[in-house]
mmCIF file of N, CA, C and O in Angstrom:
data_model
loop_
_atom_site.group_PDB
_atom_site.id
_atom_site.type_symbol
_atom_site.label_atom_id
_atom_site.label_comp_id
_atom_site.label_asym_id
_atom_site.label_seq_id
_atom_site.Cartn_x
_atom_site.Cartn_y
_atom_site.Cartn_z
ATOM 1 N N UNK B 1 61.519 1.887 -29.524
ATOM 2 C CA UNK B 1 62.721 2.569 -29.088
ATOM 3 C C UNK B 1 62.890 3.901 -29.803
ATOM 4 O O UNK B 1 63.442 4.654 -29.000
ATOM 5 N N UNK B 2 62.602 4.695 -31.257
ATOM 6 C CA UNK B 2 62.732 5.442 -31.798
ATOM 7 C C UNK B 2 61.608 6.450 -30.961
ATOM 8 O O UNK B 2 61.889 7.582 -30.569
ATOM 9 N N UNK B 3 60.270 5.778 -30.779
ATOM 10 C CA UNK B 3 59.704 6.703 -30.403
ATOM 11 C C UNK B 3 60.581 7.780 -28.723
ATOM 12 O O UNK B 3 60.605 8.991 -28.505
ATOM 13 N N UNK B 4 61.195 6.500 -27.846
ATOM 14 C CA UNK B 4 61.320 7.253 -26.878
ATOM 15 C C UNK B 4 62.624 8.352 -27.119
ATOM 16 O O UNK B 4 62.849 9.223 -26.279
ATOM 17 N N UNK B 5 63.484 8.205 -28.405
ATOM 18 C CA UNK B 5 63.961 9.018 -28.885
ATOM 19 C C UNK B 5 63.790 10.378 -29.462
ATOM 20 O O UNK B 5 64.491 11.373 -29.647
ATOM 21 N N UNK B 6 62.318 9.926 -29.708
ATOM 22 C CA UNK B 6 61.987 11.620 -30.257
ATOM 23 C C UNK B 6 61.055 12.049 -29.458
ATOM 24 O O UNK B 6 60.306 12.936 -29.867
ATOM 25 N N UNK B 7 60.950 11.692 -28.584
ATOM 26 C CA UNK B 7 60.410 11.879 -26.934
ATOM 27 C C UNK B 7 60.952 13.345 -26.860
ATOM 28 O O UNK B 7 62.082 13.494 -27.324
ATOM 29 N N UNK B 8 60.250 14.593 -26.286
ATOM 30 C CA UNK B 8 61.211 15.610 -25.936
ATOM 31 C C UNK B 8 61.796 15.484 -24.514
ATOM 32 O O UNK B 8 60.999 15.038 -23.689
ATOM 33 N N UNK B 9 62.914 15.758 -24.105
ATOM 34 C CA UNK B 9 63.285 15.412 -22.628
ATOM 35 C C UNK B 9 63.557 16.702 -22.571
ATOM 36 O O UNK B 9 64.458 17.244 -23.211
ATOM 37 N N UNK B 10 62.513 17.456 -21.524
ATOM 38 C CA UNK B 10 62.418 18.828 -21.571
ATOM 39 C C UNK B 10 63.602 19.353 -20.080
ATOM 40 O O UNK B 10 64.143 20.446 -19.909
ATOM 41 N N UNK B 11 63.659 18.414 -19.433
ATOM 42 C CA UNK B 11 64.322 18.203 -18.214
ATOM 43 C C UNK B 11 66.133 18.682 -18.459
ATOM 44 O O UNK B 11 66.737 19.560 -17.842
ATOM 45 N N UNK B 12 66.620 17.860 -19.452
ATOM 46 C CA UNK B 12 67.691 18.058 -20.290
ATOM 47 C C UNK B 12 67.898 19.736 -20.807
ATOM 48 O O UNK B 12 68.736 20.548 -20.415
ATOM 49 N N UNK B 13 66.960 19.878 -21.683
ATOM 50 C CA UNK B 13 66.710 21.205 -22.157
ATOM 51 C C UNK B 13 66.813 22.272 -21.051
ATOM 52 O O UNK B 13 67.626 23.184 -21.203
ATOM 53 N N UNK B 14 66.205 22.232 -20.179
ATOM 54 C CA UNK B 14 66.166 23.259 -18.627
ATOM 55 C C UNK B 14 67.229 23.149 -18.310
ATOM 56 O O UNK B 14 67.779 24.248 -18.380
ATOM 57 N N UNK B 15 68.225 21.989 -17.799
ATOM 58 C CA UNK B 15 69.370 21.722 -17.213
ATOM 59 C C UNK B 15 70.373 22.782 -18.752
ATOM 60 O O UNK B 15 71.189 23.665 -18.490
ATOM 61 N N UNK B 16 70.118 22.492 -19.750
ATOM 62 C CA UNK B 16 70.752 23.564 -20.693
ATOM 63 C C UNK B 16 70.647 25.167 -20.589
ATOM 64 O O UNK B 16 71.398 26.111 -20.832
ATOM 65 N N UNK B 17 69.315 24.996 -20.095
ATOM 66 C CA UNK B 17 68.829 26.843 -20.030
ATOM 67 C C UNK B 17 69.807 27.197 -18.974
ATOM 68 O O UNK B 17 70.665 28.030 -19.266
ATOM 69 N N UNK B 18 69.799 26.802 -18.066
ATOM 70 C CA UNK B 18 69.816 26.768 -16.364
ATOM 71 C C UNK B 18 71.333 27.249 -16.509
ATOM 72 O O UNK B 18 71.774 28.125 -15.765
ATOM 73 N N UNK B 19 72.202 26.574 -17.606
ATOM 74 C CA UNK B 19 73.833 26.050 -17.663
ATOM 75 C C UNK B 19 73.998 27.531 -18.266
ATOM 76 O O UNK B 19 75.089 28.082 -18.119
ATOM 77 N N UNK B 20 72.937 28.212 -18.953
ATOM 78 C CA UNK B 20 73.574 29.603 -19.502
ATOM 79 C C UNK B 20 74.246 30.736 -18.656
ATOM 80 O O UNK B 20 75.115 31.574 -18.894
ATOM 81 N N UNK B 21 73.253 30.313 -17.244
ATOM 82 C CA UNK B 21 73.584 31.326 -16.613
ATOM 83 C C UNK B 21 75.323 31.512 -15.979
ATOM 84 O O UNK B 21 76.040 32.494 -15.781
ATOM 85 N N UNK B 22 75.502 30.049 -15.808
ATOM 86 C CA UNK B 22 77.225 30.209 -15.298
ATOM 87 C C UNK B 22 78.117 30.246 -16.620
ATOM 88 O O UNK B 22 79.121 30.953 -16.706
ATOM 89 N N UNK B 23 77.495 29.126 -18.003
ATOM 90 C CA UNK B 23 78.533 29.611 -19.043
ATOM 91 C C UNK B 23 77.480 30.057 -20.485
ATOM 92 O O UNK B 23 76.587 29.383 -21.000
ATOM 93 N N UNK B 24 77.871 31.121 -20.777
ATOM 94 C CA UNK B 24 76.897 31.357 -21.802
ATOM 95 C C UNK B 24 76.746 30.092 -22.900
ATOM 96 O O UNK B 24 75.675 29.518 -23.097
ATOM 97 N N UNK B 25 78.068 29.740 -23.614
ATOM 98 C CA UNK B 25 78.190 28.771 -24.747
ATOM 99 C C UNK B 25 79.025 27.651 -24.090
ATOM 100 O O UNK B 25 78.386 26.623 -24.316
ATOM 101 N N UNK B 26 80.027 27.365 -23.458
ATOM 102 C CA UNK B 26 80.876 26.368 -23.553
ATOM 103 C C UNK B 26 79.803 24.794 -22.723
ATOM 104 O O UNK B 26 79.948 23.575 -22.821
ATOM 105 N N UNK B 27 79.039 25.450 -22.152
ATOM 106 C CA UNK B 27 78.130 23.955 -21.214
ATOM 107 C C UNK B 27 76.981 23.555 -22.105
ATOM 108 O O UNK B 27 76.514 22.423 -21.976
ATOM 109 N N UNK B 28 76.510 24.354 -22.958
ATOM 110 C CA UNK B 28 74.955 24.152 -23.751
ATOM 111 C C UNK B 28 75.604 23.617 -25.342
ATOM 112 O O UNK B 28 75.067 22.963 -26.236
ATOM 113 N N UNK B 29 76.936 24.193 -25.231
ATOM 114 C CA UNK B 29 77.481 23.553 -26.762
ATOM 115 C C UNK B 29 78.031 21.709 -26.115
ATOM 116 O O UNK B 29 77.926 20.754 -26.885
ATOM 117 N N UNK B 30 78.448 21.568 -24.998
ATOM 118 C CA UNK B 30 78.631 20.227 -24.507
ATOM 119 C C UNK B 30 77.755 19.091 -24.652
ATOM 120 O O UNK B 30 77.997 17.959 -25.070
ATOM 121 N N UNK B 31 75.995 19.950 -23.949
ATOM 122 C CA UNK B 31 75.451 19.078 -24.297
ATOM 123 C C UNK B 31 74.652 18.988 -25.711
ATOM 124 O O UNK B 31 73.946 18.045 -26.068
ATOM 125 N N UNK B 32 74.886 20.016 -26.335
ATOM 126 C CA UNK B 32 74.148 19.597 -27.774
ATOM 127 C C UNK B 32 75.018 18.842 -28.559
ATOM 128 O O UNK B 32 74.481 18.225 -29.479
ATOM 129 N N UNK B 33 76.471 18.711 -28.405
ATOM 130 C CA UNK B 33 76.974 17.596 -28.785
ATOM 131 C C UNK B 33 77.074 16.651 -29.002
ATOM 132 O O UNK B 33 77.296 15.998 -30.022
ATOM 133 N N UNK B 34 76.772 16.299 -27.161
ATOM 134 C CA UNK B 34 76.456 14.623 -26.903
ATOM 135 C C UNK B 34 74.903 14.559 -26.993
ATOM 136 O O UNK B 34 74.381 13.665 -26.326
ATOM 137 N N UNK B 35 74.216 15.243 -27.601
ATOM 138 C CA UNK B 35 72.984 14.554 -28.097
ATOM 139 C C UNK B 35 72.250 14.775 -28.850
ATOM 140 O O UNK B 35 71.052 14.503 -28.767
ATOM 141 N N UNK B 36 72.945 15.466 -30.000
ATOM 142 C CA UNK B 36 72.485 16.098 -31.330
ATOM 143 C C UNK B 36 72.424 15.194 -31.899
ATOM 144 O O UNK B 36 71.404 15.396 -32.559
ATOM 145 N N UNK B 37 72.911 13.909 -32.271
ATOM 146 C CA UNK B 37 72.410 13.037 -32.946
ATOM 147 C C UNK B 37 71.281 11.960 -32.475
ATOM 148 O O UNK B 37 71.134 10.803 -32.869
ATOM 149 N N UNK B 38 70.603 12.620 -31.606
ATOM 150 C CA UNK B 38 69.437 11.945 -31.101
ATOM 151 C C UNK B 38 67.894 12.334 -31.847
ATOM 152 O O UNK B 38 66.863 11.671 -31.964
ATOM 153 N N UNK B 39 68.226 13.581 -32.235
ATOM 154 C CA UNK B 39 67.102 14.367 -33.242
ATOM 155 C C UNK B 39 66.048 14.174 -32.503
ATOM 156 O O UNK B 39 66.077 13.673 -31.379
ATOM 157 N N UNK B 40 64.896 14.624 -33.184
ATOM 158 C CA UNK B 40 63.667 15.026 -32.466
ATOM 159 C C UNK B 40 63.493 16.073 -32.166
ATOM 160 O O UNK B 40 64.189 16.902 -32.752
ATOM 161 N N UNK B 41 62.633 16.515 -31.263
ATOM 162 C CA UNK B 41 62.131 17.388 -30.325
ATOM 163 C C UNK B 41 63.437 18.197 -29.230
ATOM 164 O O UNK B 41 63.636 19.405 -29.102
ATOM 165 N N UNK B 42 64.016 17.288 -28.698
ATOM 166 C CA UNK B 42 64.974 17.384 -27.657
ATOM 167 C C UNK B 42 66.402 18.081 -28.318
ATOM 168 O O UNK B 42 67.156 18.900 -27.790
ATOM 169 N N UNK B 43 66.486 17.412 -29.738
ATOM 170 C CA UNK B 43 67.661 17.850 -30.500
ATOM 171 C C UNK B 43 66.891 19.434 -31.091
ATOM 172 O O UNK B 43 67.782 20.278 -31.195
ATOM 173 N N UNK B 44 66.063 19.772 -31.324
ATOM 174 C CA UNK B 44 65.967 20.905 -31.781
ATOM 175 C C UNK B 44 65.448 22.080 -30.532
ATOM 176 O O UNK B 44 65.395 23.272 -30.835
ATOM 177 N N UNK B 45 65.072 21.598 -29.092
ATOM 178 C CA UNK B 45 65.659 22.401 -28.193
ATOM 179 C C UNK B 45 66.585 22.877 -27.927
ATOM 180 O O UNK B 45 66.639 24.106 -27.883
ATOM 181 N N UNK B 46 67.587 22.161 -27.668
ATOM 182 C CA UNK B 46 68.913 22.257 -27.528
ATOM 183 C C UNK B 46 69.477 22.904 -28.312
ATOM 184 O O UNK B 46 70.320 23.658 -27.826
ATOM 185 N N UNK B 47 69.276 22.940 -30.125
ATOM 186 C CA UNK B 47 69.515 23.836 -30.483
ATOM 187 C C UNK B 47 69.241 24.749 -30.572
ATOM 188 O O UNK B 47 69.899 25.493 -31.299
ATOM 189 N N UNK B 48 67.609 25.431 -29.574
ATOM 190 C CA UNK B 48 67.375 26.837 -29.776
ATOM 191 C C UNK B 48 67.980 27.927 -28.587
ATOM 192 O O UNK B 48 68.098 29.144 -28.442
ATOM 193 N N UNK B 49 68.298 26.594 -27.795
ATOM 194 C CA UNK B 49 69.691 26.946 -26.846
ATOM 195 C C UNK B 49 70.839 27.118 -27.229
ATOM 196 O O UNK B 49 71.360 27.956 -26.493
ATOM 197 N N UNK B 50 71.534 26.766 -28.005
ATOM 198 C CA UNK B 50 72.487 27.248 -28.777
ATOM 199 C C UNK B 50 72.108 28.310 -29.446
ATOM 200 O O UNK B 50 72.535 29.399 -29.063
ATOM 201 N N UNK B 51 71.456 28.260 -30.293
ATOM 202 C CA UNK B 51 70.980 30.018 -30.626
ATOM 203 C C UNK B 51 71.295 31.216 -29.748
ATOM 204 O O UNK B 51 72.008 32.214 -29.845
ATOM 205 N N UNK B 52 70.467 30.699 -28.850
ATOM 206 C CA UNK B 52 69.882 31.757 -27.746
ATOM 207 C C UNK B 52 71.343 32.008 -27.287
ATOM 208 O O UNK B 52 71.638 33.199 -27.181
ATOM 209 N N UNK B 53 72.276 31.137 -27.006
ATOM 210 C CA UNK B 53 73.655 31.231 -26.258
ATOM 211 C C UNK B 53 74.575 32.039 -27.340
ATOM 212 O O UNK B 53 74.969 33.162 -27.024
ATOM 213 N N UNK B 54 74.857 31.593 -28.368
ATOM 214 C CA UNK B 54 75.463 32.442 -29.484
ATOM 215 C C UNK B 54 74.896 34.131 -29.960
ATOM 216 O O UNK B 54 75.614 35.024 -30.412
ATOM 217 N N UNK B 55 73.734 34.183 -29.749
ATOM 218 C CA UNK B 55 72.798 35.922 -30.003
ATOM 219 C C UNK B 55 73.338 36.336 -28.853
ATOM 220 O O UNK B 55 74.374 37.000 -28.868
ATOM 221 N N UNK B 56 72.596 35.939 -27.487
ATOM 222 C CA UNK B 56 73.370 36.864 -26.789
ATOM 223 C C UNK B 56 74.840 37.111 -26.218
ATOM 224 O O UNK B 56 75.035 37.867 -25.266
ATOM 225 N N UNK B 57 75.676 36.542 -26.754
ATOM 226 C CA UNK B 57 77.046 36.572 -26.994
ATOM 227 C C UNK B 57 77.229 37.576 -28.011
ATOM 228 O O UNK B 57 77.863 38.588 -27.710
ATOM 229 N N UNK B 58 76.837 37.461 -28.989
ATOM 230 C CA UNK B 58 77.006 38.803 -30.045
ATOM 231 C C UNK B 58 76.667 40.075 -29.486
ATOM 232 O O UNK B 58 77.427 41.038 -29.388
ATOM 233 N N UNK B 59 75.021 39.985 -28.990
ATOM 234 C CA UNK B 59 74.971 41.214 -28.161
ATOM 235 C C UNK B 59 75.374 41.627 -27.220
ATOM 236 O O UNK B 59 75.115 42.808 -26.992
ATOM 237 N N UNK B 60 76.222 40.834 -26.193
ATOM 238 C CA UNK B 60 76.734 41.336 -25.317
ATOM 239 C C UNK B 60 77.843 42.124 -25.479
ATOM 240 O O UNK B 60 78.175 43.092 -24.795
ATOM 241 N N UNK B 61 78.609 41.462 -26.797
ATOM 242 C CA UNK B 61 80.048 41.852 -27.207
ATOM 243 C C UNK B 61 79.729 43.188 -27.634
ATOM 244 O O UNK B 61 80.116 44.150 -26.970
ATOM 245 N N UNK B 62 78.845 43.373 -29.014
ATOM 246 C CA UNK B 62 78.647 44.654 -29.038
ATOM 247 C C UNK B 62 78.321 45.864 -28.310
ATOM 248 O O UNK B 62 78.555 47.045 -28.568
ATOM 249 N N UNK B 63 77.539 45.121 -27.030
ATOM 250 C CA UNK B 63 76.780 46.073 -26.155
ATOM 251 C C UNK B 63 78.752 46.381 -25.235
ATOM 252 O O UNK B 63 78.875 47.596 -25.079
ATOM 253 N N UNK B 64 79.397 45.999 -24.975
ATOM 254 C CA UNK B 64 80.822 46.500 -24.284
ATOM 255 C C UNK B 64 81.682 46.878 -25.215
ATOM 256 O O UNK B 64 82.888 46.925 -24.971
ATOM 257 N N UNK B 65 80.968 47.320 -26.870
ATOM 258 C CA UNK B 65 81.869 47.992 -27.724
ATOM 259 C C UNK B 65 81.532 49.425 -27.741
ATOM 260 O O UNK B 65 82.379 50.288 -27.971
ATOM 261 N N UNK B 66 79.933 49.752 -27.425
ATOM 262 C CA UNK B 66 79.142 50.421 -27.271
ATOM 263 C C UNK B 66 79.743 51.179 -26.137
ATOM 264 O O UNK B 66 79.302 52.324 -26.031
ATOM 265 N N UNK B 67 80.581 50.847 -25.321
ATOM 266 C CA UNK B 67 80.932 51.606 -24.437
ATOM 267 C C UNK B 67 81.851 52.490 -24.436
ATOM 268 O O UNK B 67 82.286 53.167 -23.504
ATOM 269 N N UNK B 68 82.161 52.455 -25.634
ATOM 270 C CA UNK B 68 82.810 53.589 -26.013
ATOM 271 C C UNK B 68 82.068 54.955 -26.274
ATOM 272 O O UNK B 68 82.650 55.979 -26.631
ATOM 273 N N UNK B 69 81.224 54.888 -26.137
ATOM 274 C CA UNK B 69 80.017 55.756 -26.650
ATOM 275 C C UNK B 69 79.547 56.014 -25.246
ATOM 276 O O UNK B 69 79.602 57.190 -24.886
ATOM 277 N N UNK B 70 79.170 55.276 -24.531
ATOM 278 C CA UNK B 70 78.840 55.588 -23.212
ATOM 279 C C UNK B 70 77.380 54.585 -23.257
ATOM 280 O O UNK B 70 77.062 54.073 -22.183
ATOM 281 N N UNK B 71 76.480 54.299 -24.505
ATOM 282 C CA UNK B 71 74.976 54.016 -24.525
ATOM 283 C C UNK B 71 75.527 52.365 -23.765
ATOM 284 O O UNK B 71 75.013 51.963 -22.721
ATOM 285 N N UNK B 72 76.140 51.924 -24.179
ATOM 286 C CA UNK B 72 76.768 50.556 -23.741
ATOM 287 C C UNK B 72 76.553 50.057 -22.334
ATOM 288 O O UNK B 72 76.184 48.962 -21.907
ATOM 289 N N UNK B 73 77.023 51.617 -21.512
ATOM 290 C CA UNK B 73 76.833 51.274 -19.480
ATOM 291 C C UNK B 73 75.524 50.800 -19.834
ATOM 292 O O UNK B 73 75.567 49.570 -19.835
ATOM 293 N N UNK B 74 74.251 51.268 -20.169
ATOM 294 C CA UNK B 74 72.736 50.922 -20.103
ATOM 295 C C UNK B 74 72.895 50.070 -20.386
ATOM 296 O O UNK B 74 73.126 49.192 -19.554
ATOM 297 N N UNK B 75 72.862 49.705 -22.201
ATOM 298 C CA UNK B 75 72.371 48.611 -22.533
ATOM 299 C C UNK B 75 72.960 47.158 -21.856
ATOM 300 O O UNK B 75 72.139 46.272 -21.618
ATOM 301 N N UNK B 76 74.231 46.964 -21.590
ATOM 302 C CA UNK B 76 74.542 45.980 -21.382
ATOM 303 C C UNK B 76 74.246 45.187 -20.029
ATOM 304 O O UNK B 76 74.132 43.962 -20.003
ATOM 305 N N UNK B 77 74.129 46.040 -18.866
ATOM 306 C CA UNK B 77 73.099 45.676 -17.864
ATOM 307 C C UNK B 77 71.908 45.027 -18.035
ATOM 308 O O UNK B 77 71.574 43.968 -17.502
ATOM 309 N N UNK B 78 70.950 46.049 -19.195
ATOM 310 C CA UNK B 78 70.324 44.862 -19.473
ATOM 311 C C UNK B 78 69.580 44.255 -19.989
ATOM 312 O O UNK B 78 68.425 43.862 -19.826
ATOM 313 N N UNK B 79 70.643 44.165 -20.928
ATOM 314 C CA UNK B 79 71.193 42.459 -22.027
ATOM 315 C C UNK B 79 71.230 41.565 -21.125
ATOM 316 O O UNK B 79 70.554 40.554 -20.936
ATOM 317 N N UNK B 80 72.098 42.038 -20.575
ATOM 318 C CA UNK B 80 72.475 40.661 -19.008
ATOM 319 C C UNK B 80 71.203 40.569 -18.119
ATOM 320 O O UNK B 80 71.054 39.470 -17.583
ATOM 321 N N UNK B 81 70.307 41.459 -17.873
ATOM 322 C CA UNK B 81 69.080 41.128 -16.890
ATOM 323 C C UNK B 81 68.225 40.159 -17.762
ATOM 324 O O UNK B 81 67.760 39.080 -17.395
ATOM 325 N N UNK B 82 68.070 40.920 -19.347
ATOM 326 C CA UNK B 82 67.227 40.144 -20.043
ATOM 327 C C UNK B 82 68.007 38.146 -20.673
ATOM 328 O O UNK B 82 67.441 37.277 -21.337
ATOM 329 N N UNK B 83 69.411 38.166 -20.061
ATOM 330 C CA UNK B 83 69.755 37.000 -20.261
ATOM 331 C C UNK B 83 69.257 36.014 -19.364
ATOM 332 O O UNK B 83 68.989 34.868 -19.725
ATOM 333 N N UNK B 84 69.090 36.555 -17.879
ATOM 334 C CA UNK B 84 68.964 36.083 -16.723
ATOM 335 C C UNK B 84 67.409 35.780 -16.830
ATOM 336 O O UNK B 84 66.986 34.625 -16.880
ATOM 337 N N UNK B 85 66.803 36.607 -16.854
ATOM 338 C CA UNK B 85 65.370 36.339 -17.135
ATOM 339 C C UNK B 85 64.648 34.957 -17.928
ATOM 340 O O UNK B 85 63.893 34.040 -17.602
ATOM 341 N N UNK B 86 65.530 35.513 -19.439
ATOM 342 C CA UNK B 86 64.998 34.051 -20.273
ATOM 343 C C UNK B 86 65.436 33.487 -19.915
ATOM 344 O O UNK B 86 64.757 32.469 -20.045
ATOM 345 N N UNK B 87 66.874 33.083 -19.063
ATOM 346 C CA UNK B 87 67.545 31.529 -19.488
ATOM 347 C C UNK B 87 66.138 30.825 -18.067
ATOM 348 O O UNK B 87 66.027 29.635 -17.770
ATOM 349 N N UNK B 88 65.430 31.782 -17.567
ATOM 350 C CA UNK B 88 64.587 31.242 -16.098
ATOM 351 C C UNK B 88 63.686 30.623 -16.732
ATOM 352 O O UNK B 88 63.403 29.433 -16.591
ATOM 353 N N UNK B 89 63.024 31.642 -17.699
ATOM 354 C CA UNK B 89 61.700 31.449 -18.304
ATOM 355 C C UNK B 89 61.855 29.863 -18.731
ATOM 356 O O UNK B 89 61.355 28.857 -18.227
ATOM 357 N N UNK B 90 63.021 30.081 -20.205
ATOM 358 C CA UNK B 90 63.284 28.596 -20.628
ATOM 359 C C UNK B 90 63.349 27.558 -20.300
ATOM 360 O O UNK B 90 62.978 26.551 -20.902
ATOM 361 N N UNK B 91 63.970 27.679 -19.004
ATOM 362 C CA UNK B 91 63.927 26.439 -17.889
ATOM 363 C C UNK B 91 62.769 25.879 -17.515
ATOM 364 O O UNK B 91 62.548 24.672 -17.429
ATOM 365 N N UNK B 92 61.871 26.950 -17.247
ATOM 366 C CA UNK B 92 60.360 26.692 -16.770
ATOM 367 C C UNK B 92 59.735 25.696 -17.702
ATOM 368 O O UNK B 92 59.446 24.503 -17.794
ATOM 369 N N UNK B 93 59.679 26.943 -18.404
ATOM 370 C CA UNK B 93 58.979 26.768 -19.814
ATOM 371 C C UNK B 93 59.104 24.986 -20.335
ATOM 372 O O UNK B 93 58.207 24.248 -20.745
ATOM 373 N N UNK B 94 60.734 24.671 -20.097
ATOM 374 C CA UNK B 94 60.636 23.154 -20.847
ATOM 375 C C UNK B 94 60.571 21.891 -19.927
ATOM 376 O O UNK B 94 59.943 20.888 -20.266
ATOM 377 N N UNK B 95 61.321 22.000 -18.627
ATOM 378 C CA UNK B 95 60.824 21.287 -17.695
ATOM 379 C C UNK B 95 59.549 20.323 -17.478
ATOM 380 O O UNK B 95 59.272 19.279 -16.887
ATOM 381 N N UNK B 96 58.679 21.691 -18.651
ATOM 382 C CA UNK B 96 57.160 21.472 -18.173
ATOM 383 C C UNK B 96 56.920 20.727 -19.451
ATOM 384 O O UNK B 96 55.838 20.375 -19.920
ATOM 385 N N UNK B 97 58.272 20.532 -19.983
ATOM 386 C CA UNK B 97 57.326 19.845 -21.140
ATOM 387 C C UNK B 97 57.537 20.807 -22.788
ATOM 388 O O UNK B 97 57.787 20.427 -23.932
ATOM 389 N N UNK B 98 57.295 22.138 -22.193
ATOM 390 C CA UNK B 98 56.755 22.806 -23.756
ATOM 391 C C UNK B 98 57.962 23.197 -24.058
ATOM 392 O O UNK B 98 58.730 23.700 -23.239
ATOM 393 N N UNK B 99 58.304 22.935 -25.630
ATOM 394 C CA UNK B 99 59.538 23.916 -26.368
ATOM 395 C C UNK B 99 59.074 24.704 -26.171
ATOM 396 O O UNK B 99 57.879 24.727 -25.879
ATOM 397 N N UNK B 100 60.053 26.018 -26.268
ATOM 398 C CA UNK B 100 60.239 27.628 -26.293
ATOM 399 C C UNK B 100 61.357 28.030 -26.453
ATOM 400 O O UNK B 100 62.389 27.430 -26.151
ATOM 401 N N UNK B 101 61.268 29.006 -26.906
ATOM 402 C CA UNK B 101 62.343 29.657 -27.848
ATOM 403 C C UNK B 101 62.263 31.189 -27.421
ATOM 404 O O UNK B 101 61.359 32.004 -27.607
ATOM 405 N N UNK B 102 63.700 31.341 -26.684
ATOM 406 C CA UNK B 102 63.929 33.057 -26.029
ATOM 407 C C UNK B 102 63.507 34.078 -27.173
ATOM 408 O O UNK B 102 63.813 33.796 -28.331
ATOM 409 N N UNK B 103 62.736 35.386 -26.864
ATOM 410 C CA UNK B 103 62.701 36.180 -27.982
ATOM 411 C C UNK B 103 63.864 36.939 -27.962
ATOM 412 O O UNK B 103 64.623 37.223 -27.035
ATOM 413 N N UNK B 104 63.885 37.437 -30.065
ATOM 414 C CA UNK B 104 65.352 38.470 -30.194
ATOM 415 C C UNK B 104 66.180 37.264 -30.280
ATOM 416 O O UNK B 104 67.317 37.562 -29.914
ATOM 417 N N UNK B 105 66.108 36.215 -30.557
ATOM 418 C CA UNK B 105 67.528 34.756 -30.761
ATOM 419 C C UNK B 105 67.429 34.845 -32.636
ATOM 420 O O UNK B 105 66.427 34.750 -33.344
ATOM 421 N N UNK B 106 68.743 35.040 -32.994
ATOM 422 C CA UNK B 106 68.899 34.557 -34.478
ATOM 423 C C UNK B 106 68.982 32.961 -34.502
ATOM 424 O O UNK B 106 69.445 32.098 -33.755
ATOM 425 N N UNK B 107 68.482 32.982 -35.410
ATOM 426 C CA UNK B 107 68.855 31.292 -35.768
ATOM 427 C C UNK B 107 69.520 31.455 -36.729
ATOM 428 O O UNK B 107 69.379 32.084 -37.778
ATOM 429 N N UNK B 108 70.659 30.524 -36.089
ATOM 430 C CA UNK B 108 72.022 30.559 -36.619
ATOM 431 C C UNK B 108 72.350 28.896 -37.114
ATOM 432 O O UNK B 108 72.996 28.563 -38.107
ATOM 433 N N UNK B 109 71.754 28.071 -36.192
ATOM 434 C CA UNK B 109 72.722 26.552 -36.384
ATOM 435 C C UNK B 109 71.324 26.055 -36.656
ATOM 436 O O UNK B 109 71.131 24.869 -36.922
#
C-alpha cells in the first residue's frame, strides 16, 4: 500500500497544471492540500505547481506595476502567453508520467 502511495499520479498533477489556467493559485493550492500528506513523487509535483502558481503571480503583479512605466503593456502579455504555454507543457509533460518543473519558478514552499 505505501508503495502505491509514492506512486506518482501524474494525471492529478496535469489536472493541477490544466487548473492554472482558470485560477492561478486558489484550485492548485486545493489540491495540494488534500494531498500533501500523501508525499512522494505526486506530493512534490504538486508542489512545483504551487511554485510555478505563486512566481507567476509575483510576476504578473509586478509586470501591471510596470505599467506605470509603460515596459509593463509588453511584458505582461507575455508573462501571460508564457503562463499559458507552461501550464500546457506541464500537463503534457506529467500526464505522461514525467515530473517537470516550469522554467523561471522560485521555489518557495
Amino acid at each position: 500500500m505505501h508503495e502505491e502511495q509514492r506512486s506518482f499520479d501524474g494525471t492529478l498533477v496535469a489536472v493541477s497544471y490544466i487548473s492554472t489556467l482558470v485560477s492561478l493559485l486558489i484550485i492548485p493550492i486545493l489540491i495540494w492540500v488534500i494531498k500533501r500528506d500523501e508525499g512522494g513523487e505526486t506530493e512534490q509535483g504538486l508542489r512545483d505547481v504551487m511554485n510555478y502558481g505563486i512566481s507567476y503571480s509575483i510576476y504578473l503583479a509586478i509586470s501591471s506595476l510596470l505599467m506605470i512605466v509603460l515596459i509593463g503593456f509588453v511584458t505582461t502579455p507575455l508573462i501571460g502567453l508564457a503562463l499559458v504555454i507552461f501550464s500546457i507543457c506541464g500537463a503534457v509533460k506529467t500526464a505522461g508520467g514525467e515530473r517537470w518543473r516550469p522554467p523561471f519558478v522560485l521555489n518557495l514552499l
